[in-house]
Structures are given as structure tokens and as C-alpha cells.
Coordinates of C-alpha atoms in Angstrom, one line a residue:
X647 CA -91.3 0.7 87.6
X648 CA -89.0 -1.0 85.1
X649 CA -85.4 -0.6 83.7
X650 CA -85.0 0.9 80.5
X651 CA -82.2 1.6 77.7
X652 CA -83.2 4.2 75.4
X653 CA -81.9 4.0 71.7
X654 CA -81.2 6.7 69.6
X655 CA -81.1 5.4 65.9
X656 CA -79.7 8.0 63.5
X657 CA -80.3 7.4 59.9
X658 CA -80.3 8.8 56.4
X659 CA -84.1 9.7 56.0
X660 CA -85.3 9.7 59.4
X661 CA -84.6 10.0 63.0
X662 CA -85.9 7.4 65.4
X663 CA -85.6 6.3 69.3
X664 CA -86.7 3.1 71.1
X665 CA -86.9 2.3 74.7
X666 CA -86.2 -1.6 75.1
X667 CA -86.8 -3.1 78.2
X668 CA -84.5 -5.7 80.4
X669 CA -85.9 -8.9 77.7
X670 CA -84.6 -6.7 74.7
X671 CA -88.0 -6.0 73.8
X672 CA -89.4 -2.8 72.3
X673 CA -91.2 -1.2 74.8
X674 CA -91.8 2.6 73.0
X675 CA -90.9 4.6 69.7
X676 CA -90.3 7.6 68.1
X677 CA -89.3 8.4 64.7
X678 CA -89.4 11.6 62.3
X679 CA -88.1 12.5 58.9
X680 CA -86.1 15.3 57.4
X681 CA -85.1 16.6 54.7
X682 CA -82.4 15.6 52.0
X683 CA -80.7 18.4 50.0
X684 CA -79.1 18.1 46.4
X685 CA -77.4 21.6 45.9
X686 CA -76.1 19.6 42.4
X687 CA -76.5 16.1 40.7
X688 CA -74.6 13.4 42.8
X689 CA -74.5 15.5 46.2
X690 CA -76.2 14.8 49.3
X691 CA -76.6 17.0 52.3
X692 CA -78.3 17.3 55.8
X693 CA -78.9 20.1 58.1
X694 CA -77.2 18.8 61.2
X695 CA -79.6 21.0 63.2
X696 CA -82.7 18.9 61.6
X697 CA -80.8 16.0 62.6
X698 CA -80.3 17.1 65.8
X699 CA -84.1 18.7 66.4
X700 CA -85.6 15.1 65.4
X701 CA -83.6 12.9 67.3
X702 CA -84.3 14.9 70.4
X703 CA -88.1 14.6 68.9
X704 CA -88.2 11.5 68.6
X705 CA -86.4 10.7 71.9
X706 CA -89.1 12.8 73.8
X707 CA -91.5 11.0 71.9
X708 CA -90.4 7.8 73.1
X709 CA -90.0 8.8 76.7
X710 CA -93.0 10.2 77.1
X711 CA -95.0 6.9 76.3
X712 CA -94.0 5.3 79.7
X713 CA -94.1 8.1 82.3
X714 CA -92.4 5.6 84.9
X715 CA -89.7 4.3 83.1
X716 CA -86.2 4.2 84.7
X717 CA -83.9 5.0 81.9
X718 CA -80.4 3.1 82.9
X719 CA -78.3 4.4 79.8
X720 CA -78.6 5.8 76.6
X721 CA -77.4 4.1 73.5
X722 CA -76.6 5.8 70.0
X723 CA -76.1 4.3 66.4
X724 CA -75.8 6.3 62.8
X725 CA -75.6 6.7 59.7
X726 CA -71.8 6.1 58.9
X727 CA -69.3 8.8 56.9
X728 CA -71.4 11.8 57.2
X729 CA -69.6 14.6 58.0
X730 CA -70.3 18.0 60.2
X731 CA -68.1 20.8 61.3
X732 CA -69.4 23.4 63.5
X733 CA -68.3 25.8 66.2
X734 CA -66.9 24.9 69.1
X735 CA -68.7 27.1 71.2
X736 CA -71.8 28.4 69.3
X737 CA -72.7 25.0 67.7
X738 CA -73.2 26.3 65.1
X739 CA -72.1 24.0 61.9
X740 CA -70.2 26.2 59.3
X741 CA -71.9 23.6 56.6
X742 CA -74.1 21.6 56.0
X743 CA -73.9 17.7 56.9
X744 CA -72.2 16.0 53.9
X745 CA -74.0 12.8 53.8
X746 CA -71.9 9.2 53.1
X747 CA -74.0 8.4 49.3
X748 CA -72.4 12.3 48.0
X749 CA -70.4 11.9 45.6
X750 CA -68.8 15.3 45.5
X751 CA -65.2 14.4 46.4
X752 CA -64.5 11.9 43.8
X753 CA -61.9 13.8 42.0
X754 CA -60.3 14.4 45.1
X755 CA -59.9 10.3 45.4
X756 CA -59.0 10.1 41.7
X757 CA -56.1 12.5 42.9
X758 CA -54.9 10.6 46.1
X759 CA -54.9 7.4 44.0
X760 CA -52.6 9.0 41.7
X761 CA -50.6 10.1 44.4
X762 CA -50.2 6.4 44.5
X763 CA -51.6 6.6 48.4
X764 CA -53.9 3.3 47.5
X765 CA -51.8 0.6 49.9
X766 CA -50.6 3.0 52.4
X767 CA -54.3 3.7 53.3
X768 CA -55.6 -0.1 53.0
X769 CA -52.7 -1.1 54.9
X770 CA -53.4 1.7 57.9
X771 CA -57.2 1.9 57.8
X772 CA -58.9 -1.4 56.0
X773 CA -60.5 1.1 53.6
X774 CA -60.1 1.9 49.8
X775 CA -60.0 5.3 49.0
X776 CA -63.5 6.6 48.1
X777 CA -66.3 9.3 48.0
X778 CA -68.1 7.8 50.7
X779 CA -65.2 8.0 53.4
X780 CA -65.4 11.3 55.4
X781 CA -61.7 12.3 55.0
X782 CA -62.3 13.8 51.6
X783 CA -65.7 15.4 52.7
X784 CA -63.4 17.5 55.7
X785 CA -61.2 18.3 53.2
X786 CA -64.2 19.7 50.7
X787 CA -65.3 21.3 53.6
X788 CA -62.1 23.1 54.6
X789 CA -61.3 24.1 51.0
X790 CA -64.4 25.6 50.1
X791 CA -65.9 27.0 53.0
X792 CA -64.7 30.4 53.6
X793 CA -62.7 31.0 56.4
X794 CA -62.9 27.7 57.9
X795 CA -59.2 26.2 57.6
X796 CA -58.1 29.3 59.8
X797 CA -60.8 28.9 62.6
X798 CA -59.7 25.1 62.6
X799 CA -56.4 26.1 62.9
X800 CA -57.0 28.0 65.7
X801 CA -58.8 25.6 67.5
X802 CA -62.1 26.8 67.1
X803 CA -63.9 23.8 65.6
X804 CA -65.5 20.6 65.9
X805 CA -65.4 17.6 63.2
X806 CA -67.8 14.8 64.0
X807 CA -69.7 12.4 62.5
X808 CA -73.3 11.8 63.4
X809 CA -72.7 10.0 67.0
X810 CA -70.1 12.2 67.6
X811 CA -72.8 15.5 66.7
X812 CA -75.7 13.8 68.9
X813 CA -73.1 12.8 72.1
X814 CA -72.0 16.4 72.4
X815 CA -75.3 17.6 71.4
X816 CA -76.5 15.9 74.9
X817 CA -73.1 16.0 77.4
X818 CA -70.9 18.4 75.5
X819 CA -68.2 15.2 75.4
X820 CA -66.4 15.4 72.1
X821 CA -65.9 11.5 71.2
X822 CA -66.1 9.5 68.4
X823 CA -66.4 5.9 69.1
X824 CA -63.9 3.1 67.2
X825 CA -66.3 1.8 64.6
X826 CA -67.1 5.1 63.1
X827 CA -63.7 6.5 63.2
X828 CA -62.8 3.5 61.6
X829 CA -64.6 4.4 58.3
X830 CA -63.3 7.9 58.4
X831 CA -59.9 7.5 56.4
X832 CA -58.2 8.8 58.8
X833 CA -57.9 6.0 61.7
X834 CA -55.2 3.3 62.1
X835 CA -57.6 0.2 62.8
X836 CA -54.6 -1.3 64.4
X837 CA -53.3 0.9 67.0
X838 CA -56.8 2.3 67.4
X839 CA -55.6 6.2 66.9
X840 CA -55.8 8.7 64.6
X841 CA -52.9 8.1 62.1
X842 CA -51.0 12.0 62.0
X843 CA -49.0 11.3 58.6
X844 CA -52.8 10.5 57.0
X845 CA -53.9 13.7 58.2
X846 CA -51.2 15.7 57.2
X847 CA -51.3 14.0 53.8
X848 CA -54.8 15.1 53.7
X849 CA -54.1 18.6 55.2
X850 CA -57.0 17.8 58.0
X851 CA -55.6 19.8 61.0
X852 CA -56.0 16.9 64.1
X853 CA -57.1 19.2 67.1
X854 CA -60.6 19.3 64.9
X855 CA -60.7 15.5 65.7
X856 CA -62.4 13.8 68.4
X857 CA -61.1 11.2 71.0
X858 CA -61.6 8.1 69.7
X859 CA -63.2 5.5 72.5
X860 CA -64.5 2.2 73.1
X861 CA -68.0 1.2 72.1
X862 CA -69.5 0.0 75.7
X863 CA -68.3 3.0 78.5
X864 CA -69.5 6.0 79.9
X865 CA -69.0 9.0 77.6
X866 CA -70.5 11.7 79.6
X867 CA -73.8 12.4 81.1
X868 CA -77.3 14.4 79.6
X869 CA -77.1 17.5 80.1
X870 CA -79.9 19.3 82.1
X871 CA -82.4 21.8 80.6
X872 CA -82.1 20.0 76.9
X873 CA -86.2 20.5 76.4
X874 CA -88.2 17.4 76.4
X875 CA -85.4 15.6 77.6
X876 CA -85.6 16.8 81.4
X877 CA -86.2 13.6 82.2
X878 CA -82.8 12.1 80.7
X879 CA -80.7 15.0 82.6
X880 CA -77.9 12.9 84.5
X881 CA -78.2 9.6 82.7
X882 CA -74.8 8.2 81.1
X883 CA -74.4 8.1 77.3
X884 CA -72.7 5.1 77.4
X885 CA -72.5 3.1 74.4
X886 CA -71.7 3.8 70.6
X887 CA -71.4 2.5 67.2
X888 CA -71.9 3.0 63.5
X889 CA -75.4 1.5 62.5
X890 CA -73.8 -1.5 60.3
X891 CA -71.3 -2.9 63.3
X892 CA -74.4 -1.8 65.8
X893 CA -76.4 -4.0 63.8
X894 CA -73.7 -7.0 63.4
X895 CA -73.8 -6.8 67.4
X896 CA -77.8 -6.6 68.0
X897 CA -78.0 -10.1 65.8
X898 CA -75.5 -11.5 68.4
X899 CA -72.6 -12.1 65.7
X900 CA -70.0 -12.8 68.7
X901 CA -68.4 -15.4 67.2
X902 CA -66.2 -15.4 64.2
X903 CA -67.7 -16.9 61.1
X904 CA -71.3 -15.5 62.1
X905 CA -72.3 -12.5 59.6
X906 CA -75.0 -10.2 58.7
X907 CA -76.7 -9.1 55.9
X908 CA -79.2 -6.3 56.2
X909 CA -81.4 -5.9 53.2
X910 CA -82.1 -2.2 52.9
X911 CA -81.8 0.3 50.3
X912 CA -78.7 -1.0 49.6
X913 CA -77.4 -4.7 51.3
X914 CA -74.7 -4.0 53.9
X915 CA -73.2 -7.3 54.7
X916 CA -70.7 -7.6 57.9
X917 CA -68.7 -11.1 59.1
X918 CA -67.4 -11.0 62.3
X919 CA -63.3 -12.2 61.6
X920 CA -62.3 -12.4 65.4
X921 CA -59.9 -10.2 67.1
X922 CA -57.0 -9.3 63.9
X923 CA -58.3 -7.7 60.9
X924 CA -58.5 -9.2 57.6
X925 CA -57.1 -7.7 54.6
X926 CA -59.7 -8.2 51.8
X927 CA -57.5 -8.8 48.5
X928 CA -61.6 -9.7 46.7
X929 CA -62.6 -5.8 46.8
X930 CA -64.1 -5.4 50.6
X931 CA -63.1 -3.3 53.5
X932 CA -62.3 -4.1 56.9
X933 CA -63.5 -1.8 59.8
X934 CA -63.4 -2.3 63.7
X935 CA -66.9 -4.4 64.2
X936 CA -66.9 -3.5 68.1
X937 CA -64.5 -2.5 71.6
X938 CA -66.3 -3.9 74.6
X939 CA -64.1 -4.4 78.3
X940 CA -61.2 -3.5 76.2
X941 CA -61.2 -6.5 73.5
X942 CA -61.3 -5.2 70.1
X943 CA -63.3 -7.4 67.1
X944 CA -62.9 -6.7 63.9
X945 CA -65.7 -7.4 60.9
X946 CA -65.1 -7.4 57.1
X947 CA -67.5 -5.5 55.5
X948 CA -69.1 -5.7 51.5
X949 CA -71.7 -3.3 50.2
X950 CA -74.4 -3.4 47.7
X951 CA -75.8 -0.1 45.7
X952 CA -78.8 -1.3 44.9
X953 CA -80.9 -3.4 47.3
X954 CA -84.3 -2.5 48.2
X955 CA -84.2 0.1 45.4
X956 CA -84.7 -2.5 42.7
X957 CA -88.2 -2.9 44.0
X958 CA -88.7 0.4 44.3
X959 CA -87.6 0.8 40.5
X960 CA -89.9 -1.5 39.7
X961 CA -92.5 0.1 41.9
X962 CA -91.9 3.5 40.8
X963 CA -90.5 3.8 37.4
X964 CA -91.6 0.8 35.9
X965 CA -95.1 0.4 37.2
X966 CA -95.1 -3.5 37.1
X967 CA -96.1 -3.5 40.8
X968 CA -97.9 -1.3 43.3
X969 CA -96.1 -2.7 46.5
X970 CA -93.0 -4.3 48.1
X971 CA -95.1 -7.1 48.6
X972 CA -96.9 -7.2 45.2
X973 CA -93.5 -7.9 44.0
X974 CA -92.9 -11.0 46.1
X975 CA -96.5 -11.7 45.4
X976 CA -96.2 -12.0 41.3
X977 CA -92.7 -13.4 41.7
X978 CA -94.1 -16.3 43.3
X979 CA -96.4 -16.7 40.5
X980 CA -93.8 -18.0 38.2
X981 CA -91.4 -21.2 39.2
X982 CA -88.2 -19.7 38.3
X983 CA -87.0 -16.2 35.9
X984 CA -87.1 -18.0 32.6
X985 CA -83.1 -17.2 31.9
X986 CA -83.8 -13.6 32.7
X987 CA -81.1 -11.7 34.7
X988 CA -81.3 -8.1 36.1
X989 CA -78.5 -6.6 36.7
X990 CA -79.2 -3.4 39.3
X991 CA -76.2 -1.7 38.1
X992 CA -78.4 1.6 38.5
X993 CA -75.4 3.8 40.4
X994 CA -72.2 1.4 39.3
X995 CA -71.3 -1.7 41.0
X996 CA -70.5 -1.7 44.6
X997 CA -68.1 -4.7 46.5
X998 CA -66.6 -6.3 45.0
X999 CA -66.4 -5.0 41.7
X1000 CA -66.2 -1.6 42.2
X1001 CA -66.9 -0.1 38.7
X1002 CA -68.9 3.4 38.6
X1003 CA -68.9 3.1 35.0
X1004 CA -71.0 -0.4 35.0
X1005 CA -75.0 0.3 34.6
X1006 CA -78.2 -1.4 35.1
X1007 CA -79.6 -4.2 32.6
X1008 CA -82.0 -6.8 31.7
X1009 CA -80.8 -10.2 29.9
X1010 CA -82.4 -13.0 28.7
X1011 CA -85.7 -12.0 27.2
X1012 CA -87.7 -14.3 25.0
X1013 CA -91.1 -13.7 23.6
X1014 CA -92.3 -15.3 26.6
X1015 CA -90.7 -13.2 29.2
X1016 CA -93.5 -11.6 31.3
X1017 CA -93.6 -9.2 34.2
X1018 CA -93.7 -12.0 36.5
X1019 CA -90.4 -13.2 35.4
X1020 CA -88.6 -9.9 35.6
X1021 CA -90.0 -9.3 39.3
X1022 CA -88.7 -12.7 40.0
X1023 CA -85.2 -11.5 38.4
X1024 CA -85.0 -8.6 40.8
X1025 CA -85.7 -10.5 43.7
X1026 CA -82.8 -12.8 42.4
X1027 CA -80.7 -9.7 41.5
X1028 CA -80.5 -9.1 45.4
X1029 CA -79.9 -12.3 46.5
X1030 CA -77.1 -12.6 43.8
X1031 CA -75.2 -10.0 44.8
X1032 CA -75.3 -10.8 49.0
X1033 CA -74.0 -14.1 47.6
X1034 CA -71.0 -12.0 45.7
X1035 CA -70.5 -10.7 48.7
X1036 CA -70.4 -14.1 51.3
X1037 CA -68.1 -15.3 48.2
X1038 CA -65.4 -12.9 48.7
X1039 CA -65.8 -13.1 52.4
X1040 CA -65.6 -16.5 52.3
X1041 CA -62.6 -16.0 50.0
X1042 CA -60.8 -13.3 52.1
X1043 CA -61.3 -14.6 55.5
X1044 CA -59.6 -18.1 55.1
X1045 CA -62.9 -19.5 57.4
X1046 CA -66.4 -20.5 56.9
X1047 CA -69.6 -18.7 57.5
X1048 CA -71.7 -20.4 59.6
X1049 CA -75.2 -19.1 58.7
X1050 CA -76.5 -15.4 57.9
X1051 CA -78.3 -13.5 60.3
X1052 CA -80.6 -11.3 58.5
X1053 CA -82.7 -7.8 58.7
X1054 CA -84.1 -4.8 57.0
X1055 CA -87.6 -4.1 55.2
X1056 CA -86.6 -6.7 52.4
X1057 CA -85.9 -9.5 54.8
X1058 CA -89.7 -9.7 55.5
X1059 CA -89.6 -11.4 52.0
X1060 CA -89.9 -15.3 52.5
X1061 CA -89.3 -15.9 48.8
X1062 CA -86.0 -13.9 48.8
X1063 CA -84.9 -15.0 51.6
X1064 CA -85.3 -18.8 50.1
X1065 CA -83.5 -18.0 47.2
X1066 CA -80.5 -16.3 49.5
X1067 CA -80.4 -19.9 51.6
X1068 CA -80.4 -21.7 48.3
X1069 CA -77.6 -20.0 46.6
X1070 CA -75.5 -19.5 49.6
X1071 CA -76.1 -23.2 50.8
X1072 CA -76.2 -21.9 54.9
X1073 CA -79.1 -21.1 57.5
X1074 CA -80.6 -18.0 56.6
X1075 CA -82.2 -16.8 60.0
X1076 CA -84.5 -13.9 60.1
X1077 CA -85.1 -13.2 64.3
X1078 CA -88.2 -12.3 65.8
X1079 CA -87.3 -8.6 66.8
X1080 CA -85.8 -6.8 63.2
X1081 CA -84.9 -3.9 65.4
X1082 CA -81.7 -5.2 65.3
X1083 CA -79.3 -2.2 64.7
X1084 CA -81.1 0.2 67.5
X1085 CA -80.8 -3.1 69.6
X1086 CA -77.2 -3.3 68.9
X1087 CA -76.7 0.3 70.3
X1088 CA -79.4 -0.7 73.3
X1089 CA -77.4 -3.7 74.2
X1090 CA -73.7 -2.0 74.4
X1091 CA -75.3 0.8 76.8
X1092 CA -76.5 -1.5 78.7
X1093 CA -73.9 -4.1 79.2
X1094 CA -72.2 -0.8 80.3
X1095 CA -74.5 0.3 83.0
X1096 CA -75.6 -2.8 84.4
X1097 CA -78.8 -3.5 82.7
X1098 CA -77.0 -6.7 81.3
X1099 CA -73.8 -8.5 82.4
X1100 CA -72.5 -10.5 79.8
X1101 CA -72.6 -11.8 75.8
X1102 CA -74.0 -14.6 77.0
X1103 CA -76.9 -13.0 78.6
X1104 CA -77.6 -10.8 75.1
X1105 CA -77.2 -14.0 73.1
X1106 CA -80.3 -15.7 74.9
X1107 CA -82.5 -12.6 74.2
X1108 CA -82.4 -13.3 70.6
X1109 CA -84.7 -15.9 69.3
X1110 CA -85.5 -16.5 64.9
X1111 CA -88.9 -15.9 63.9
X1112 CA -88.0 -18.0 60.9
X1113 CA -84.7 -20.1 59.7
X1114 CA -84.5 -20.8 55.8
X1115 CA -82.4 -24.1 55.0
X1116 CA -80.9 -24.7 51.5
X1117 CA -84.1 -26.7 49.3
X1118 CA -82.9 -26.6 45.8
X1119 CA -80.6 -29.1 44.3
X1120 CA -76.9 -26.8 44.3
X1121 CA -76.5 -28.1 40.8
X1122 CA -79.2 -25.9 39.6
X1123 CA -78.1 -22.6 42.0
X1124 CA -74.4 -23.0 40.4
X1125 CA -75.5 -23.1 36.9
X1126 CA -78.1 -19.7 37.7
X1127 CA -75.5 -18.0 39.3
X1128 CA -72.8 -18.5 36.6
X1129 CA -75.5 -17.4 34.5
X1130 CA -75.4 -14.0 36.8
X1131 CA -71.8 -13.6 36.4
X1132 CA -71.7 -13.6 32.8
X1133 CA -75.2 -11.2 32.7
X1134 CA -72.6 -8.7 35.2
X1135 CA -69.5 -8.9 32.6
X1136 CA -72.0 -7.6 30.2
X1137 CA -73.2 -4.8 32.4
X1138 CA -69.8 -3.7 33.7
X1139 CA -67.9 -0.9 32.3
X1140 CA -70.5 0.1 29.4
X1141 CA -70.3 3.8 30.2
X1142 CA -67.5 5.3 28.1
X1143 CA -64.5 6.8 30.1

């Protein structure tokens, strides 16, 4: 009979849950999809009841596989920023879950710039003030649901986000842990509490807010008669972070200078900075990366719009390729774009130029430009902007970046992952297990409960199915990448404001 952790991975389109056993390994899985709402152009909800029901299905699922497993702990990551509200006693959620990409609140943040509250909430919370931050989504909440500022008032409700929802879900604990309170708005990332004069500001009434904890501790145990999850009733919930830091800790990113990038729908790229945050002056944001035995590490944090979902365009709304990998496959027909640039500017620039009003575009085309060259742009168009990103990192954080750990269904790409090595001149190391954010969750439940003791310990479970090494003479990746610079200043701002 062998010693298990069971994951619960929370994220925007599906629900999953892994069982890894004690050589970090994947032992079982569950996953199921729900729904996505879009009550109007640029919003995004979830039912936090479909979040809920799936999680729990997909944890059965996974139990069930190995009928004699001894589940030491249970570890949860999310989706970060999406917000709930429900009833303190009924569960019920007086809303719907708004999820991190709506984009409902931006007035609300064109407001509290104006109130000139920019520096006061970088300098508290490492954030700039945005949509995708869950202060402004409690505040949407609370102005337009009827009825609900007076029951939060009187004490009647909950505010969570998603690991906050699933914890008291199973053990009726009402904690958030430090990495996702860190991207509410609302936290002071240096005293590690929620800042009152931010929530009055706001008008967010702070006994809706959880206790913020630690990332690797007992938060309470599973609750008997949950169904499906008899099995789980008395095992500790005991670790907890938001699925980019979760993932930063799964690729073993201990040491300051390591980083991340996890090539997704988007590319969310994490470098750990040690134990003082860094305030980015090159357009990032700096979040809590992890609190384990009481020693806080922070990370600084860039993200990309659009990742993965250049593919997909291409894929879907293009019809130049069938497949993920038919891309890769008729990129690598051709030895280099031919001057073409993409620009994926599709939903605005993300870090670190910030501009909503920039859209997507295609440069360089010659009589001779092809389809092959254009999926070779788009690969290119990915790696370009991760290398934005380890630019201003590199900029921000006064230190070097060792190498990039890397993950997410792009990172199966060999050819993108060459071209990232090439323009970023470090290792580019893609490990052997890609389950790396459920891992990350896995691995602080279980240096909580015993299944392992120490860093050092996690470190040596993670081994690289593959290391990319810079091949290409830097002369050449210099001139390409000033070349995507100028194609960006073309693309920026073109929507009239």
C-alpha cells in the first residue's frame, strides 16, 4: 500500500486531480470541463457550483483508480483573480464566478487611476491596477448585485477565490493562502495582511475576507459524507497556491535567478527574486512566489495575451494548418521567416507594454512569403515576446537568469523551444514530468505532512527530458529581434482612443 498526495488542479476550462506518488510521479487522473459564460462581449464567468461539482469529479475519479492508496495530504492550485461570493451558511454564491480574463471592471480601474491611487497600490501590493485583479470584480459584485453590500455588512458572506471556494468546500476553513491573496489588490505583500486603507478605498467591507496563511500547513481536514470523497474524510488540506507560483515551485525554482515560463494560452513567466520583493519599473508585477516553515520568497511575474492562441488562430481562423503540430511541422520546412513578423496583438499587449489599444499584425511580406514562413513567424512571435519578458526581468531584478525552466502544451515544440534558447542565450530545460503546476501543489502538501522532508529532496525528483542550448550565432538573434521591436511599434496603439 503506498503513500499518496492528491492534487487538485483548478483551471479556467477544466477541472482536474492527480495522485502522485512518493518519486513525484503520476500515479492516477481525473479531469472534466465546464462551462464558460459571456452574459456580454469582454465578460467571463463560471458557476462556482460547476467548479466545485468537477473538481470533486475529478478527485473521485482519481481516487478510485488505486483502491489501496494511502492519501497523506491534499494539495490545491487555481486559476488566479477569479472571484466568488456566496453565503456563509447556505453556500450558496449570490453570483456567478467572475473569472481573471473579464474585462468588465475596466472603467472602474480607469477611475482609481484617476484617483491618482497608481503608486500607492504598486508600492503596497506589487500590482498595477487592472481588470484582471479581483478587487474591482468584489466591488462589481457588491454594486450590482442586489442586496449584497447589506448581507456583507452583516456578516453574512464569504469572498474567496478559487482555492479559497474548494478549501471550504472540503473542511469548511475559510483561508486564502499568500500567493493568491497576493494578486487580489487588496494584500500588502510586505507585511503579509490585508491592507484596511485599500479596502476602505475600495469600499470592500474586510470581515468578507479570508485569513490569509502560509502555502505548506494544515488548513483543516475533509470533511466526512462529501460523496465520492468518503475515502478522503479526515485527511489534512495542507498546502496552497495560485497555479503560476504552484508551477514556479513544481519546476524546483528555489533559488533566485531560476524562472519559469509556461507556454499556454497565454505565456506566464515567473523568476524567483529571493526573499525581498522587486519593484518592476519595466511594466511587471511582483507577487509572493511561496511561504514554506515561515520564509517568504517572492517572484516577479510578466504575462503574455497571446501564447498558444496564435496557433490556434492559425488553426482555426486561418486554416493554414490542421494541428498544433502541423504548425511546428511546416515551420520547419522553411530555414528562417523571410523578414516576416507577427505581431499577436489579438487582445492588446500584455507585460510589458501594456497597451489595450495595440492590435494583431503581419509585417514583412514579399511576393515570396508563403504559409510556411508565417507559421514560422508565429512560432517566433511567442518566443519573442517570453524574451520581452526575461528582458525586463533581467532589467528589473539587478541579477541574472540562470536558465528557463519550461512547461505547457506549447513546450512540447522542439523548434520553439530552439528559437527561445537562441534568443534568450540560456538553457532552456523542458523536464520529463510537464505536470508541473499540479506537482507544485503535490509537493507543498506533502513537505507538510511528511511525505517529503526537505527542497533538497523535491529538487532530486525533477529530472529534463530535454535541455535546449543557444546554436545560432547572437549576431543574427539581435538583428531578428530588433526587427520584432520595430514590427511591435507599428502594432501598438493603432486603435483610436
Amino acid at each position: 500500500m503506498g503513500n499518496y498526495i492528491l492534487a487538485l488542479d483548478q483551471g479556467t476550462t477544466s477541472s482536474r486531480a492527480i495522485l502522485f506518488d512518493h518519486t513525484g510521479n503520476i500515479a492516477s487522473m481525473g479531469q472534466y470541463p465546464f462551462p464558460q459564460y459571456y452574459p456580454q462581449e469582454g465578460w467571463v464567468e463560471h458557476d462556482p457550483m460547476e467548479i466545485w461539482e468537477t473538481e470533486r469529479q475529478a478527485a473521485e475519479k482519481a481516487i478510485a483508480a488505486i483502491p489501496d492508496a494511502k492519501i497523506l495530504g491534499v494539495g490545491v492550485t487555481n486559476q488566479r483573480e477569479t472571484t466568488i461570493i456566496w453565503d456563509k451558511k447556505t453556500g450558496e454564491p449570490v453570483y456567478n464566478a467572475i473569472v481573471w480574463q473579464c474585462r468588465r471592471t475596466a472603467g472602474l480601474c480607469e477611475e482609481l487611476k484617476r484617483q491618482n491611487l497608481s503608486e500607492r497600490i504598486q508600492t503596497t501590493t506589487g500590482l498595477l491596477i487592472d481588470a484582471y485583479f479581483s478587487a474591482t470584480k468584489i466591488r462589481w459584485i457588491m454594486d450590482n448585485i442586489p442586496g449584497v453590500r447589506a448581507r456583507a455588512e452583516k456578516g453574512e458572506l464569504l469572498f474567496g477565490t478559487v482555492e479559497t471556494w474548494l478549501i471550504w468546500k472540503l473542511t469548511g476553513a475559510h483561508i486564502t493562502d499568500y500567493t493568491n491573496a497576493s494578486r487580489t489588490m487588496l494584500f500588502d505583500i510586505h507585511r503579509l495582511c490585508w491592507d484596511e486603507e485599500l479596502c476602505r478605498m475600495l469600499d470592500i467591507p474586510m470581515c468578507i475576507l479570508p485569513q490569509p496563511v502560509g502555502n505548506s500547513q494544515v488548513y483543516g481536514y475533509v470533511k466526512p459524507g462529501i460523496p465520492g470523497l468518503e475515502r478522503l474524510a479526515g485527511v489534512p488540506v495542507c498546502g496552497s497556491a495560485g497555479d503560476q507560483q504552484s508551477a514556479l515551485f513544481g519546476q524546483g525554482c528555489f533559488r533566485a535567478g531560476q524562472a519559469k515560463n509556461t507556454y499556454g494560452t497565454g505565456c506566464f513567466t515567473l523568476m524567483n527574486v529571493g526573499h525581498a520583493p522587486v519593484r518592476s519599473r519595466a511594466g511587471l508585477v511582483s507577487s509572493v512566489a511561496w511561504n514554506v516553515g515561515g520564509e517568504t520568497v517572492y517572484a516577479l511575474e510578466g504575462s503574455v495575451f497571446n501564447g498558444g492562441s496564435t496557433i490556434q488562430w492559425l488553426r482555426d481562423e486561418m486554416k493554414m494548418v490542421d494541428s498544433a503540430a502541423a504548425c511546428d511541422q511546416l515551420a520547419g520546412t522553411v530555414p528562417d521567416s523571410g523578414g516576416v513578423v507577427v505581431v499577436p496583438a489579438f487582445t492588446g499587449l500584455g507585460a510589458p507594454y501594456w497597451d489595450m489599444y495595440a492590435r494583431g499584425a503581419i509585417l514583412g511580406i514579399t511576393r515570396g512569403t508563403g504559409r510556411a514562413h508565417i507559421a514560422r513567424a508565429v512560432l517566433e512571435s511567442i518566443a519573442y515576446q517570453v524574451t520581452d519578458l526575461l528582458m525586463a526581468m533581467r532589467q528589473d531584478a539587478g541579477c541574472d537568469i540562470t536558465e528557463l525552466r519550461v512547461d505547457g502544451g506549447c513546450s512540447v515544440s522542439d523548434l520553439l523551444l530552439q528559437l527561445q534558447a537562441d534568443l534568450v542565450r540560456i538553457p532552456v530545460d523542458r523536464p520529463h514530468m510537464v505536470e508541473t503546476t499540479a506537482f507544485g501543489a503535490a509537493a507543498l502538501a506533502g513537505l507538510s505532512c511528511g511525505m517529503w522532508s526537505s527542497l533538497e529532496e523535491l529538487e532530486s525528483l525533477r529530472y529534463s527530458q530535454r535541455v535546449f542550448l543557444p546554436q545560432r550565432v547572437q549576431m543574427d538573434c539581435d538583428r531578428d529581434y530588433r526587427l520584432w521591436k520595430r514590427a511591435v511599434g507599428r502594432a501598438e496603439d493603432w486603435i483610436e482612443h
